[in-house]
XYZ file of C-alpha atoms in Angstrom:
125
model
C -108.811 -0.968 20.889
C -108.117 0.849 24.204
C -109.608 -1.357 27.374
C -108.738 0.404 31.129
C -108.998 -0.923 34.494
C -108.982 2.043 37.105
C -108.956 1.923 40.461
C -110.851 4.639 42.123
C -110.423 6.245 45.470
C -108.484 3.681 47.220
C -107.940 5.156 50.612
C -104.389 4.484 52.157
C -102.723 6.083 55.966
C -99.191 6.812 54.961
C -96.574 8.714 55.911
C -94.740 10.683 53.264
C -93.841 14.278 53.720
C -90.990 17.083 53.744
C -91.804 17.733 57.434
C -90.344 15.594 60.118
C -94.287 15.380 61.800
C -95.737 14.131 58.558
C -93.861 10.656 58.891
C -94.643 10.625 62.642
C -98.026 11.790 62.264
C -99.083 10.543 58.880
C -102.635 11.118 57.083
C -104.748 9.610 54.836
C -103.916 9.407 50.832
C -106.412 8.842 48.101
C -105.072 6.743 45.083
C -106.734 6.631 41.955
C -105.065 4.155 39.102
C -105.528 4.000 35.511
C -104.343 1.008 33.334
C -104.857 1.015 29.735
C -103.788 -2.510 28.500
C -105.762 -5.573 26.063
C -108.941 -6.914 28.183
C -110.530 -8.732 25.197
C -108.943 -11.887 25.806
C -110.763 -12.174 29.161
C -113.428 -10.748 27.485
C -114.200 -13.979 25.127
C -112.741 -16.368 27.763
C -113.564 -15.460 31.801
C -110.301 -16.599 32.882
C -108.765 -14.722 35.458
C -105.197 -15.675 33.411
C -106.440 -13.265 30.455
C -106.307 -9.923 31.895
C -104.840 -7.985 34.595
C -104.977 -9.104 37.994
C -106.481 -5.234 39.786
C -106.307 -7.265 43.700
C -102.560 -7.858 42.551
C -102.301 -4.496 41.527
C -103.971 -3.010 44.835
C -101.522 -4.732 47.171
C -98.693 -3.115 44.553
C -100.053 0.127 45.591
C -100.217 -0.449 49.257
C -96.812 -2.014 49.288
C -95.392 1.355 47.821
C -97.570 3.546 49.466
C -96.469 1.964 52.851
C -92.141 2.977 52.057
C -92.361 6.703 53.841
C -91.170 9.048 51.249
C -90.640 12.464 50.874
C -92.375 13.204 47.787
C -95.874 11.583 46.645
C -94.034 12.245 42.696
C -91.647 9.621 44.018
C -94.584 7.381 45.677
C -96.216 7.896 42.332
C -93.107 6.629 40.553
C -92.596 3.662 42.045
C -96.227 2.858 41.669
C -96.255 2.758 38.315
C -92.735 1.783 37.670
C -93.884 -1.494 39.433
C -96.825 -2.251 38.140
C -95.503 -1.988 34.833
C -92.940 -4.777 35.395
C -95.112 -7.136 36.424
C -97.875 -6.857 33.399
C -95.491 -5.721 30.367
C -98.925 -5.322 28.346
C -100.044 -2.477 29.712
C -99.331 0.739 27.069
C -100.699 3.537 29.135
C -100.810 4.448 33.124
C -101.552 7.150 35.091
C -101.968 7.782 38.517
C -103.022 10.936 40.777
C -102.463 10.816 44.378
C -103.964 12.696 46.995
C -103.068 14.242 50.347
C -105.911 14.883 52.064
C -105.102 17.173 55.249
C -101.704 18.984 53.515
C -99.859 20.621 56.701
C -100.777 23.754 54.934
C -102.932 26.945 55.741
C -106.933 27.041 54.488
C -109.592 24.276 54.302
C -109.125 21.869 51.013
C -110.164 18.872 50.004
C -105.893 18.226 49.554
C -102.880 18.083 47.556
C -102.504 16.273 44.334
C -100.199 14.898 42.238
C -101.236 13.036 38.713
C -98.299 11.134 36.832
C -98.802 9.770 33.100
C -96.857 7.476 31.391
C -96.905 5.893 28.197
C -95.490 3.146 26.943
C -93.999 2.623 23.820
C -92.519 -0.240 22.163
C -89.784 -0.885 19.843
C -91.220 -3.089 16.893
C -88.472 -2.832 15.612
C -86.182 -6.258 15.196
């Protein structure tokens, strides 16, 4: 059975860019997180200790998202790389992140990126 936990619109000042003014400057980046992973155990029990810890995972996020980087692909990365490693459980994660004022011509609402990845598991011994 497929359970997610998705953090939605968490709003972040960072500084990532190409342009030198982008990591002087910075703007404001809008991360949304899914986590596919086993929440039945909390479920049946209400313990905290049975599922995935999401204020955990939002300091991940801010952690990463405060390293100025050139690319949000490689912000994006990182994000998920780490999360990952600290709840092997999870079998699916993707993330989109969102520049909102792009130091490009024409009004938008920003600049995305959206990173998937799968997990798969060797079940074999």
């Amino acid at each position: 059975m497929n359970s997610k936990i998705i953090i939605e619109d968490l709003r972040i000042y960072a500084y990532h860019g190409v342009l030198p003014e982008e990591k002087i400057i910075g703007t404001w980046y809008l991360v949304n997180l899914e986590i596919t992973t086993d929440l039945w155990n909390a479920v049946e029990s209400d313990a905290l200790s049975s599922t995935l810890n999401y204020a955990e995972v939002n300091e991940i996020i801010h952690r990463e998202m405060a390293i100025p980087s050139k690319l949000m692909e490689h912000v994006g990365g990182r994000i998920l790389n780490t999360v990952y490693q600290n709840y092997p459980g999870i079998t699916f994660l993707k993330i989109k992140i969102t520049k909102t004022n792009p130091p490009m011509k024409g009004e938008m609402k920003g600049v995305s990126i959206e990173l998937e990845k799968k997990i798969t598991r060797n079940t074999s011994k």
